[in-house]
Amino acid sequence: FEGFHHGLLRVKIQDLYFYIIHLHPSNWETRNREIDWIISDISKLPEGSAVILAGDLNTFSPDDSIYYSHGRLEPFFAARDNDYNEVNLRDGRLDYTVIGKLLDYCLIDLEKKARSEDYEFIGSFPTLIENEGEHGDQRRLDYVFADRETATTVVHAKIIADDVTLKLSDHLPMIVDFEFVK
């Protein structure tokens, strides 16, 4: 779609609307414009529509902020912003507004919802794929969101980090199992 750095797919399969997204990799302002458009599009769907939004959002969840309190990501992104003319940081800080907008719209972060009490943080990026340059500390950039009703059908949601997935891609996969009742 016009206005999207990487693009967007919206498909309807049976009664579910799927948004498959890849937001801008290095500009918080562009990501915010992209998510505003997506939320606007969702709001135009028939009332009560089932929605699943999945992909690489290239941004941070406020629910994960404790895992970034080590303070290493801000200098990493400040250097990228300076060296590559990117705009990753918002006033020198990590930007949580994109995910905040989805949460405010009452979409449910399925991986976060499925976390157990003994949860240990698993970032979805970077992996062990050998890419040129430094990629910074572990962070979660990949998400699956659903409307409240669809979220109640989730039986499992997890980022998969193992010897195989750590070498398949620069991002780890996430699996979400739903149990829909007809």
CSV table of N, CA, C and O in Angstrom, one decimal, residues 37-162:
chain,number,residue,atom,x,y,z
A,37,TRP,N,-2.8,4.1,10.2
A,37,TRP,CA,-3.6,3.7,9.1
A,37,TRP,C,-4.2,2.3,9.3
A,37,TRP,O,-5.3,2.1,9.0
A,38,ILE,N,-3.4,1.4,9.9
A,38,ILE,CA,-3.9,0.0,10.1
A,38,ILE,C,-5.1,0.1,11.1
A,38,ILE,O,-6.1,-0.6,10.9
A,39,ILE,N,-4.9,0.8,12.2
A,39,ILE,CA,-6.0,0.9,13.2
A,39,ILE,C,-7.3,1.6,12.5
A,39,ILE,O,-8.4,1.1,12.7
A,40,SER,N,-7.1,2.6,11.7
A,40,SER,CA,-8.2,3.2,11.0
A,40,SER,C,-8.9,2.2,10.1
A,40,SER,O,-10.1,2.1,10.0
A,41,ASP,N,-8.1,1.3,9.4
A,41,ASP,CA,-8.7,0.3,8.5
A,41,ASP,C,-9.4,-0.7,9.4
A,41,ASP,O,-10.6,-1.1,9.0
A,42,ILE,N,-8.9,-1.2,10.5
A,42,ILE,CA,-9.6,-2.1,11.3
A,42,ILE,C,-10.9,-1.5,11.8
A,42,ILE,O,-11.9,-2.2,11.9
A,43,SER,N,-10.9,-0.2,12.2
A,43,SER,CA,-12.1,0.4,12.7
A,43,SER,C,-13.2,0.4,11.6
A,43,SER,O,-14.4,0.6,12.0
A,44,LYS,N,-12.9,0.3,10.4
A,44,LYS,CA,-13.9,0.3,9.3
A,44,LYS,C,-14.5,-1.1,9.0
A,44,LYS,O,-15.4,-1.2,8.2
A,45,LEU,N,-13.9,-2.1,9.6
A,45,LEU,CA,-14.5,-3.5,9.4
A,45,LEU,C,-15.9,-3.6,10.1
A,45,LEU,O,-16.2,-2.8,11.0
A,46,PRO,N,-16.7,-4.5,9.6
A,46,PRO,CA,-18.0,-4.7,10.3
A,46,PRO,C,-17.8,-4.9,11.8
A,46,PRO,O,-16.8,-5.6,12.2
A,47,GLU,N,-18.7,-4.4,12.5
A,47,GLU,CA,-18.7,-4.4,14.0
A,47,GLU,C,-18.6,-5.9,14.4
A,47,GLU,O,-19.2,-6.8,13.9
A,48,GLY,N,-17.7,-6.2,15.4
A,48,GLY,CA,-17.5,-7.5,15.9
A,48,GLY,C,-16.6,-8.4,15.1
A,48,GLY,O,-16.5,-9.6,15.4
A,49,SER,N,-15.9,-7.8,14.1
A,49,SER,CA,-15.1,-8.6,13.2
A,49,SER,C,-13.9,-9.2,14.0
A,49,SER,O,-13.4,-8.6,14.9
A,50,ALA,N,-13.6,-10.5,13.7
A,50,ALA,CA,-12.4,-11.1,14.3
A,50,ALA,C,-11.2,-10.6,13.5
A,50,ALA,O,-11.1,-10.7,12.3
A,51,VAL,N,-10.2,-10.2,14.3
A,51,VAL,CA,-8.9,-9.6,13.7
A,51,VAL,C,-7.7,-10.3,14.3
A,51,VAL,O,-7.6,-10.4,15.6
A,52,ILE,N,-6.8,-10.7,13.5
A,52,ILE,CA,-5.5,-11.1,13.9
A,52,ILE,C,-4.5,-10.3,13.2
A,52,ILE,O,-4.5,-10.2,11.9
A,53,LEU,N,-3.6,-9.6,13.9
A,53,LEU,CA,-2.5,-8.7,13.3
A,53,LEU,C,-1.2,-9.4,13.7
A,53,LEU,O,-0.9,-9.6,14.9
A,54,ALA,N,-0.4,-9.7,12.7
A,54,ALA,CA,0.9,-10.4,13.0
A,54,ALA,C,2.0,-9.8,12.1
A,54,ALA,O,1.8,-9.4,10.9
A,55,GLY,N,3.2,-9.8,12.7
A,55,GLY,CA,4.3,-9.4,11.9
A,55,GLY,C,5.5,-8.8,12.6
A,55,GLY,O,5.5,-8.7,13.9
A,56,ASP,N,6.4,-8.2,11.9
A,56,ASP,CA,7.5,-7.5,12.4
A,56,ASP,C,7.1,-6.0,12.5
A,56,ASP,O,7.1,-5.3,11.6
A,57,LEU,N,6.9,-5.6,13.8
A,57,LEU,CA,6.5,-4.3,14.0
A,57,LEU,C,7.7,-3.3,14.2
A,57,LEU,O,7.6,-2.1,14.3
A,58,ASN,N,8.9,-3.9,14.4
A,58,ASN,CA,10.1,-3.1,14.5
A,58,ASN,C,10.0,-2.1,15.6
A,58,ASN,O,10.6,-1.0,15.5
A,59,THR,N,9.3,-2.4,16.7
A,59,THR,CA,9.2,-1.5,17.8
A,59,THR,C,9.0,-2.2,19.1
A,59,THR,O,9.0,-3.4,19.1
A,60,PHE,N,8.8,-1.5,20.2
A,60,PHE,CA,8.9,-2.0,21.5
A,60,PHE,C,7.5,-1.9,22.2
A,60,PHE,O,6.8,-1.0,22.1
A,61,SER,N,7.3,-3.0,23.0
A,61,SER,CA,6.1,-3.0,23.9
A,61,SER,C,6.3,-2.4,25.2
A,61,SER,O,7.4,-2.7,25.8
A,62,PRO,N,5.4,-1.6,25.7
A,62,PRO,CA,5.6,-1.1,27.1
A,62,PRO,C,5.6,-2.2,28.1
A,62,PRO,O,6.2,-2.1,29.2
A,63,ASP,N,5.0,-3.4,27.8
A,63,ASP,CA,5.0,-4.5,28.7
A,63,ASP,C,6.4,-5.1,28.8
A,63,ASP,O,6.7,-5.9,29.7
A,64,ASP,N,7.3,-4.8,27.8
A,64,ASP,CA,8.6,-5.4,27.9
A,64,ASP,C,9.7,-4.4,28.4
A,64,ASP,O,10.9,-4.7,28.4
A,65,SER,N,9.3,-3.2,28.7
A,65,SER,CA,10.2,-2.1,29.1
A,65,SER,C,11.2,-2.5,30.2
A,65,SER,O,12.3,-2.1,30.2
A,66,ILE,N,10.7,-3.3,31.1
A,66,ILE,CA,11.6,-3.8,32.2
A,66,ILE,C,12.8,-4.6,31.6
A,66,ILE,O,13.9,-4.5,32.2
A,67,TYR,N,12.6,-5.3,30.5
A,67,TYR,CA,13.7,-6.1,30.0
A,67,TYR,C,14.7,-5.2,29.2
A,67,TYR,O,15.8,-5.7,28.8
A,68,TYR,N,14.4,-3.9,29.0
A,68,TYR,CA,15.3,-3.0,28.3
A,68,TYR,C,15.9,-2.0,29.3
A,68,TYR,O,16.6,-1.1,28.9
A,69,SER,N,15.6,-2.2,30.6
A,69,SER,CA,16.1,-1.2,31.6
A,69,SER,C,17.6,-1.2,31.7
A,69,SER,O,18.2,-0.3,32.4
A,70,HIS,N,18.3,-2.2,31.1
A,70,HIS,CA,19.8,-2.2,31.2
A,70,HIS,C,20.4,-1.0,30.5
A,70,HIS,O,21.6,-0.7,30.8
A,71,GLY,N,19.7,-0.3,29.7
A,71,GLY,CA,20.1,0.9,29.1
A,71,GLY,C,21.1,0.7,27.9
A,71,GLY,O,21.7,1.7,27.4
A,72,ARG,N,21.3,-0.4,27.4
A,72,ARG,CA,22.2,-0.6,26.2
A,72,ARG,C,21.6,-0.3,24.9
A,72,ARG,O,22.3,-0.1,23.9
A,73,LEU,N,20.3,-0.4,24.8
A,73,LEU,CA,19.6,-0.2,23.4
A,73,LEU,C,19.7,1.3,23.0
A,73,LEU,O,19.8,1.6,21.8
A,74,GLU,N,19.5,2.2,24.0
A,74,GLU,CA,19.5,3.6,23.6
A,74,GLU,C,20.8,4.1,23.0
A,74,GLU,O,20.8,4.7,21.9
A,75,PRO,N,22.0,3.7,23.5
A,75,PRO,CA,23.2,4.1,22.9
A,75,PRO,C,23.4,3.4,21.5
A,75,PRO,O,23.9,4.0,20.6
A,76,PHE,N,23.0,2.2,21.4
A,76,PHE,CA,23.0,1.4,20.2
A,76,PHE,C,22.2,2.2,19.1
A,76,PHE,O,22.7,2.4,18.0
A,77,PHE,N,21.0,2.5,19.4
A,77,PHE,CA,20.1,3.2,18.4
A,77,PHE,C,20.6,4.7,18.2
A,77,PHE,O,20.5,5.2,17.1
A,78,ALA,N,21.1,5.3,19.2
A,78,ALA,CA,21.7,6.7,19.0
A,78,ALA,C,22.8,6.6,18.0
A,78,ALA,O,22.9,7.5,17.1
A,79,ALA,N,23.7,5.6,18.0
A,79,ALA,CA,24.8,5.5,17.1
A,79,ALA,C,24.2,5.2,15.7
A,79,ALA,O,24.7,5.8,14.7
A,80,ARG,N,23.2,4.4,15.6
A,80,ARG,CA,22.6,4.1,14.3
A,80,ARG,C,21.9,5.3,13.7
A,80,ARG,O,22.0,5.6,12.5
A,81,ASP,N,21.2,6.1,14.6
A,81,ASP,CA,20.6,7.3,14.1
A,81,ASP,C,21.6,8.3,13.5
A,81,ASP,O,21.4,8.9,12.5
A,82,ASN,N,22.7,8.4,14.2
A,82,ASN,CA,23.8,9.3,13.8
A,82,ASN,C,24.5,8.8,12.6
A,82,ASN,O,24.7,9.5,11.6
A,83,ASP,N,24.9,7.5,12.5
A,83,ASP,CA,25.7,6.9,11.5
A,83,ASP,C,24.9,6.7,10.2
A,83,ASP,O,25.5,6.8,9.1
A,84,TYR,N,23.6,6.4,10.3
A,84,TYR,CA,22.9,6.0,9.1
A,84,TYR,C,21.7,6.9,8.8
A,84,TYR,O,20.8,6.6,8.0
A,85,ASN,N,21.6,8.1,9.5
A,85,ASN,CA,20.5,9.0,9.3
A,85,ASN,C,19.2,8.4,9.5
A,85,ASN,O,18.2,8.6,8.8
A,86,GLU,N,19.1,7.5,10.6
A,86,GLU,CA,17.8,6.9,11.0
A,86,GLU,C,17.2,7.7,12.1
A,86,GLU,O,17.8,8.6,12.6
A,87,VAL,N,16.0,7.3,12.4
A,87,VAL,CA,15.2,8.0,13.5
A,87,VAL,C,14.6,7.0,14.3
A,87,VAL,O,13.3,6.9,14.4
A,88,ASN,N,15.4,6.2,15.0
A,88,ASN,CA,14.9,5.1,15.9
A,88,ASN,C,14.4,5.6,17.2
A,88,ASN,O,13.4,5.1,17.8
A,89,LEU,N,15.2,6.6,17.8
A,89,LEU,CA,14.9,7.1,19.1
A,89,LEU,C,13.9,8.2,19.1
A,89,LEU,O,14.0,9.1,18.2
A,90,ARG,N,13.0,8.3,20.0
A,90,ARG,CA,12.1,9.5,20.2
A,90,ARG,C,12.6,10.2,21.4
A,90,ARG,O,12.5,9.8,22.5
A,91,ASP,N,13.2,11.4,21.1
A,91,ASP,CA,13.7,12.2,22.2
A,91,ASP,C,14.8,11.5,23.0
A,91,ASP,O,14.8,11.5,24.2
A,92,GLY,N,15.6,10.7,22.3
A,92,GLY,CA,16.7,9.9,23.0
A,92,GLY,C,16.2,8.7,23.7
A,92,GLY,O,17.0,8.0,24.4
A,93,ARG,N,14.9,8.3,23.5
A,93,ARG,CA,14.4,7.1,24.2
A,93,ARG,C,13.8,6.1,23.3
A,93,ARG,O,13.4,6.5,22.2
A,94,LEU,N,13.6,4.9,23.7
A,94,LEU,CA,12.9,3.9,23.0
A,94,LEU,C,11.5,4.3,22.8
A,94,LEU,O,10.9,4.9,23.8
A,95,ASP,N,10.9,4.1,21.7
A,95,ASP,CA,9.5,4.5,21.5
A,95,ASP,C,8.5,3.3,21.7
A,95,ASP,O,8.7,2.3,21.1
A,96,TYR,N,7.5,3.5,22.6
A,96,TYR,CA,6.6,2.5,22.9
A,96,TYR,C,5.2,2.8,22.3
A,96,TYR,O,4.2,2.1,22.7
A,97,THR,N,5.1,3.9,21.6
A,97,THR,CA,3.7,4.4,21.2
A,97,THR,C,3.0,3.5,20.2
A,97,THR,O,1.8,3.4,20.3
A,98,VAL,N,3.7,2.8,19.3
A,98,VAL,CA,3.0,2.0,18.3
A,98,VAL,C,2.3,0.8,19.0
A,98,VAL,O,1.1,0.6,18.8
A,99,ILE,N,3.0,0.1,19.9
A,99,ILE,CA,2.3,-1.0,20.6
A,99,ILE,C,1.3,-0.4,21.6
A,99,ILE,O,0.2,-1.0,21.7
A,100,GLY,N,1.6,0.7,22.2
A,100,GLY,CA,0.6,1.4,23.0
A,100,GLY,C,-0.7,1.7,22.3
A,100,GLY,O,-1.8,1.5,22.9
A,101,LYS,N,-0.6,2.1,21.1
A,101,LYS,CA,-1.8,2.4,20.3
A,101,LYS,C,-2.7,1.1,20.1
A,101,LYS,O,-3.9,1.1,20.1
A,102,LEU,N,-2.0,0.0,19.8
A,102,LEU,CA,-2.7,-1.3,19.6
A,102,LEU,C,-3.4,-1.7,20.9
A,102,LEU,O,-4.5,-2.2,20.9
A,103,LEU,N,-2.7,-1.6,22.0
A,103,LEU,CA,-3.2,-2.0,23.3
A,103,LEU,C,-4.4,-1.0,23.6
A,103,LEU,O,-5.4,-1.5,24.1
A,104,ASP,N,-4.3,0.3,23.4
A,104,ASP,CA,-5.4,1.2,23.6
A,104,ASP,C,-6.6,0.9,22.7
A,104,ASP,O,-7.7,1.2,23.1
A,105,TYR,N,-6.4,0.3,21.6
A,105,TYR,CA,-7.4,-0.1,20.7
A,105,TYR,C,-8.1,-1.4,21.1
A,105,TYR,O,-9.0,-1.9,20.5
A,106,CYS,N,-7.6,-1.9,22.2
A,106,CYS,CA,-8.1,-3.2,22.8
A,106,CYS,C,-7.7,-4.4,22.1
A,106,CYS,O,-8.4,-5.4,22.1
A,107,LEU,N,-6.6,-4.4,21.4
A,107,LEU,CA,-6.0,-5.6,20.8
A,107,LEU,C,-5.1,-6.2,21.8
A,107,LEU,O,-4.5,-5.5,22.6
A,108,ILE,N,-5.1,-7.5,21.8
A,108,ILE,CA,-4.4,-8.3,22.9
A,108,ILE,C,-3.1,-8.8,22.3
A,108,ILE,O,-3.1,-9.5,21.2
A,109,ASP,N,-2.0,-8.6,23.0
A,109,ASP,CA,-0.7,-9.1,22.7
A,109,ASP,C,-0.6,-10.6,23.1
A,109,ASP,O,-0.6,-10.8,24.3
A,110,LEU,N,-0.7,-11.5,22.2
A,110,LEU,CA,-0.9,-12.9,22.5
A,110,LEU,C,0.3,-13.5,23.2
A,110,LEU,O,0.1,-14.4,24.1
A,111,GLU,N,1.5,-13.2,22.8
A,111,GLU,CA,2.6,-13.7,23.5
A,111,GLU,C,2.7,-13.3,24.9
A,111,GLU,O,2.9,-14.0,25.9
A,112,LYS,N,2.4,-12.0,25.2
A,112,LYS,CA,2.4,-11.4,26.5
A,112,LYS,C,1.3,-12.1,27.3
A,112,LYS,O,1.5,-12.5,28.5
A,113,LYS,N,0.2,-12.3,26.8
A,113,LYS,CA,-1.0,-12.9,27.5
A,113,LYS,C,-0.7,-14.3,27.9
A,113,LYS,O,-1.1,-14.8,29.0
A,114,ALA,N,0.1,-15.0,27.1
A,114,ALA,CA,0.4,-16.4,27.4
A,114,ALA,C,1.6,-16.6,28.4
A,114,ALA,O,1.9,-17.8,28.7
A,115,ARG,N,2.3,-15.6,28.8
A,115,ARG,CA,3.4,-15.7,29.6
A,115,ARG,C,3.1,-16.3,31.0
A,115,ARG,O,2.1,-15.9,31.6
A,116,SER,N,3.9,-17.2,31.5
A,116,SER,CA,3.7,-17.9,32.8
A,116,SER,C,4.4,-17.0,33.8
A,116,SER,O,5.1,-16.0,33.5
A,117,GLU,N,4.1,-17.3,35.1
A,117,GLU,CA,4.7,-16.6,36.2
A,117,GLU,C,6.2,-16.7,36.2
A,117,GLU,O,6.9,-15.7,36.7
A,118,ASP,N,6.8,-17.8,35.7
A,118,ASP,CA,8.2,-17.9,35.7
A,118,ASP,C,8.8,-17.5,34.3
A,118,ASP,O,9.9,-18.0,34.0
A,119,TYR,N,8.2,-16.7,33.6
A,119,TYR,CA,8.6,-16.3,32.3
A,119,TYR,C,10.0,-15.7,32.3
A,119,TYR,O,10.3,-14.9,33.1
A,120,GLU,N,10.8,-16.1,31.3
A,120,GLU,CA,12.1,-15.5,31.0
A,120,GLU,C,12.0,-14.8,29.7
A,120,GLU,O,11.7,-15.5,28.7
A,121,PHE,N,12.5,-13.6,29.6
A,121,PHE,CA,12.4,-12.8,28.4
A,121,PHE,C,13.1,-13.5,27.2
A,121,PHE,O,14.2,-14.0,27.3
A,122,ILE,N,12.4,-13.6,26.1
A,122,ILE,CA,13.0,-14.1,24.8
A,122,ILE,C,12.7,-13.0,23.8
A,122,ILE,O,11.6,-12.7,23.5
A,123,GLY,N,13.8,-12.4,23.3
A,123,GLY,CA,13.6,-11.4,22.2
A,123,GLY,C,13.5,-12.2,20.9
A,123,GLY,O,14.0,-13.3,20.8
A,124,SER,N,12.8,-11.6,19.9
A,124,SER,CA,12.7,-12.2,18.6
A,124,SER,C,13.8,-11.8,17.6
A,124,SER,O,13.8,-12.3,16.5
A,125,PHE,N,14.6,-10.9,18.1
A,125,PHE,CA,15.7,-10.4,17.2
A,125,PHE,C,16.8,-9.9,18.1
A,125,PHE,O,16.5,-9.3,19.2
A,126,PRO,N,18.1,-10.0,17.7
A,126,PRO,CA,18.6,-10.7,16.6
A,126,PRO,C,18.8,-12.2,16.9
A,126,PRO,O,18.6,-12.6,18.0
A,127,THR,N,19.1,-13.0,15.9
A,127,THR,CA,19.4,-14.4,16.0
A,127,THR,C,20.9,-14.6,15.8
A,127,THR,O,21.7,-13.7,15.8
A,128,LEU,N,21.2,-15.9,15.5
A,128,LEU,CA,22.6,-16.2,15.3
A,128,LEU,C,23.0,-16.1,13.8
A,128,LEU,O,24.1,-16.5,13.4
A,129,ILE,N,22.0,-15.7,13.0
A,129,ILE,CA,22.4,-15.5,11.5
A,129,ILE,C,23.5,-14.5,11.5
A,129,ILE,O,23.4,-13.5,12.1
A,130,GLU,N,24.5,-14.8,10.7
A,130,GLU,CA,25.6,-13.9,10.5
A,130,GLU,C,25.3,-12.8,9.5
A,130,GLU,O,25.2,-13.0,8.3
A,131,ASN,N,25.0,-11.7,10.1
A,131,ASN,CA,24.7,-10.5,9.3
A,131,ASN,C,25.8,-9.5,9.6
A,131,ASN,O,26.3,-9.4,10.7
A,132,GLU,N,26.2,-8.7,8.6
A,132,GLU,CA,27.2,-7.7,8.8
A,132,GLU,C,26.8,-6.7,9.8
A,132,GLU,O,25.7,-6.2,9.8
A,133,GLY,N,27.8,-6.3,10.6
A,133,GLY,CA,27.5,-5.2,11.6
A,133,GLY,C,27.0,-5.7,12.9
A,133,GLY,O,26.6,-6.9,13.1
A,134,GLU,N,26.9,-4.8,13.8
A,134,GLU,CA,26.3,-5.0,15.2
A,134,GLU,C,24.8,-4.8,15.1
A,134,GLU,O,24.3,-3.9,14.5
A,135,HIS,N,24.1,-5.7,15.8
A,135,HIS,CA,22.6,-5.7,15.8
A,135,HIS,C,22.0,-5.4,17.2
A,135,HIS,O,20.8,-5.4,17.3
A,136,GLY,N,22.8,-5.2,18.2
A,136,GLY,CA,22.3,-4.8,19.5
A,136,GLY,C,21.8,-6.0,20.3
A,136,GLY,O,21.9,-7.1,19.9
A,137,ASP,N,21.3,-5.6,21.5
A,137,ASP,CA,20.8,-6.6,22.4
A,137,ASP,C,19.5,-7.2,22.0
A,137,ASP,O,18.8,-6.7,21.1
A,138,GLN,N,19.1,-8.3,22.6
A,138,GLN,CA,17.9,-9.0,22.3
A,138,GLN,C,16.7,-8.1,22.6
A,138,GLN,O,16.7,-7.3,23.5
A,139,ARG,N,15.7,-8.1,21.7
A,139,ARG,CA,14.5,-7.3,21.8
A,139,ARG,C,13.4,-8.0,21.1
A,139,ARG,O,13.6,-8.8,20.1
A,140,ARG,N,12.2,-7.8,21.5
A,140,ARG,CA,11.0,-8.4,20.8
A,140,ARG,C,10.5,-7.4,19.8
A,140,ARG,O,10.1,-6.3,20.2
A,141,LEU,N,10.5,-7.7,18.6
A,141,LEU,CA,10.1,-6.9,17.5
A,141,LEU,C,8.9,-7.5,16.8
A,141,LEU,O,8.2,-6.8,16.0
A,142,ASP,N,8.7,-8.8,17.0
A,142,ASP,CA,7.6,-9.6,16.3
A,142,ASP,C,6.5,-9.9,17.2
A,142,ASP,O,6.7,-10.3,18.3
A,143,TYR,N,5.3,-9.7,16.7
A,143,TYR,CA,4.1,-9.8,17.6
A,143,TYR,C,2.9,-10.4,16.8
A,143,TYR,O,2.9,-10.4,15.6
A,144,VAL,N,2.0,-11.0,17.6
A,144,VAL,CA,0.7,-11.4,17.1
A,144,VAL,C,-0.3,-10.8,18.1
A,144,VAL,O,-0.2,-11.0,19.3
A,145,PHE,N,-1.2,-10.0,17.5
A,145,PHE,CA,-2.3,-9.4,18.3
A,145,PHE,C,-3.6,-9.9,17.8
A,145,PHE,O,-3.8,-10.3,16.6
A,146,ALA,N,-4.6,-9.9,18.7
A,146,ALA,CA,-6.0,-10.3,18.2
A,146,ALA,C,-7.0,-9.5,19.0
A,146,ALA,O,-6.7,-8.9,20.1
A,147,ASP,N,-8.2,-9.4,18.5
A,147,ASP,CA,-9.3,-8.8,19.2
A,147,ASP,C,-9.6,-9.6,20.4
A,147,ASP,O,-9.2,-10.7,20.6
A,148,ARG,N,-10.3,-9.0,21.4
A,148,ARG,CA,-10.5,-9.7,22.7
A,148,ARG,C,-11.2,-11.1,22.6
A,148,ARG,O,-10.8,-12.0,23.2
A,149,GLU,N,-12.2,-11.2,21.7
A,149,GLU,CA,-12.9,-12.5,21.6
A,149,GLU,C,-12.0,-13.5,21.0
A,149,GLU,O,-11.9,-14.6,21.5
A,150,THR,N,-11.3,-13.2,19.9
A,150,THR,CA,-10.4,-14.1,19.3
A,150,THR,C,-9.3,-14.5,20.3
A,150,THR,O,-8.9,-15.7,20.3
A,151,ALA,N,-8.8,-13.6,21.1
A,151,ALA,CA,-7.8,-13.9,22.0
A,151,ALA,C,-8.2,-14.9,23.1
A,151,ALA,O,-7.3,-15.7,23.6
A,152,THR,N,-9.5,-15.0,23.3
A,152,THR,CA,-9.9,-16.1,24.3
A,152,THR,C,-9.8,-17.5,23.7
A,152,THR,O,-9.9,-18.4,24.5
A,153,THR,N,-9.6,-17.6,22.4
A,153,THR,CA,-9.4,-18.9,21.8
A,153,THR,C,-8.0,-19.4,21.8
A,153,THR,O,-7.7,-20.5,21.3
A,154,VAL,N,-7.0,-18.6,22.2
A,154,VAL,CA,-5.6,-18.9,22.2
A,154,VAL,C,-5.3,-20.0,23.3
A,154,VAL,O,-5.7,-19.8,24.5
A,155,VAL,N,-4.7,-21.1,22.9
A,155,VAL,CA,-4.3,-22.1,23.8
A,155,VAL,C,-2.8,-22.1,24.0
A,155,VAL,O,-2.3,-22.7,25.0
A,156,HIS,N,-2.0,-21.4,23.2
A,156,HIS,CA,-0.6,-21.4,23.3
A,156,HIS,C,0.0,-20.3,22.4
A,156,HIS,O,-0.5,-20.1,21.3
A,157,ALA,N,0.9,-19.5,22.9
A,157,ALA,CA,1.6,-18.5,22.1
A,157,ALA,C,3.0,-18.3,22.7
A,157,ALA,O,3.2,-18.1,23.9
A,158,LYS,N,4.0,-18.5,21.8
A,158,LYS,CA,5.4,-18.5,22.2
A,158,LYS,C,6.3,-18.2,21.1
A,158,LYS,O,6.1,-18.6,20.0
A,159,ILE,N,7.4,-17.4,21.4
A,159,ILE,CA,8.5,-17.3,20.5
A,159,ILE,C,9.3,-18.5,20.6
A,159,ILE,O,9.6,-19.0,21.7
A,160,ILE,N,9.7,-19.1,19.4
A,160,ILE,CA,10.4,-20.3,19.4
A,160,ILE,C,11.9,-20.1,19.2
A,160,ILE,O,12.3,-19.6,18.1
A,161,ALA,N,12.7,-20.3,20.2
A,161,ALA,CA,14.1,-20.1,20.2
A,161,ALA,C,14.8,-21.5,20.4
A,161,ALA,O,14.7,-22.0,21.6
A,162,ASP,N,15.4,-22.1,19.4
A,162,ASP,CA,16.1,-23.3,19.6
A,162,ASP,C,17.3,-23.3,18.6
A,162,ASP,O,17.5,-22.4,17.8
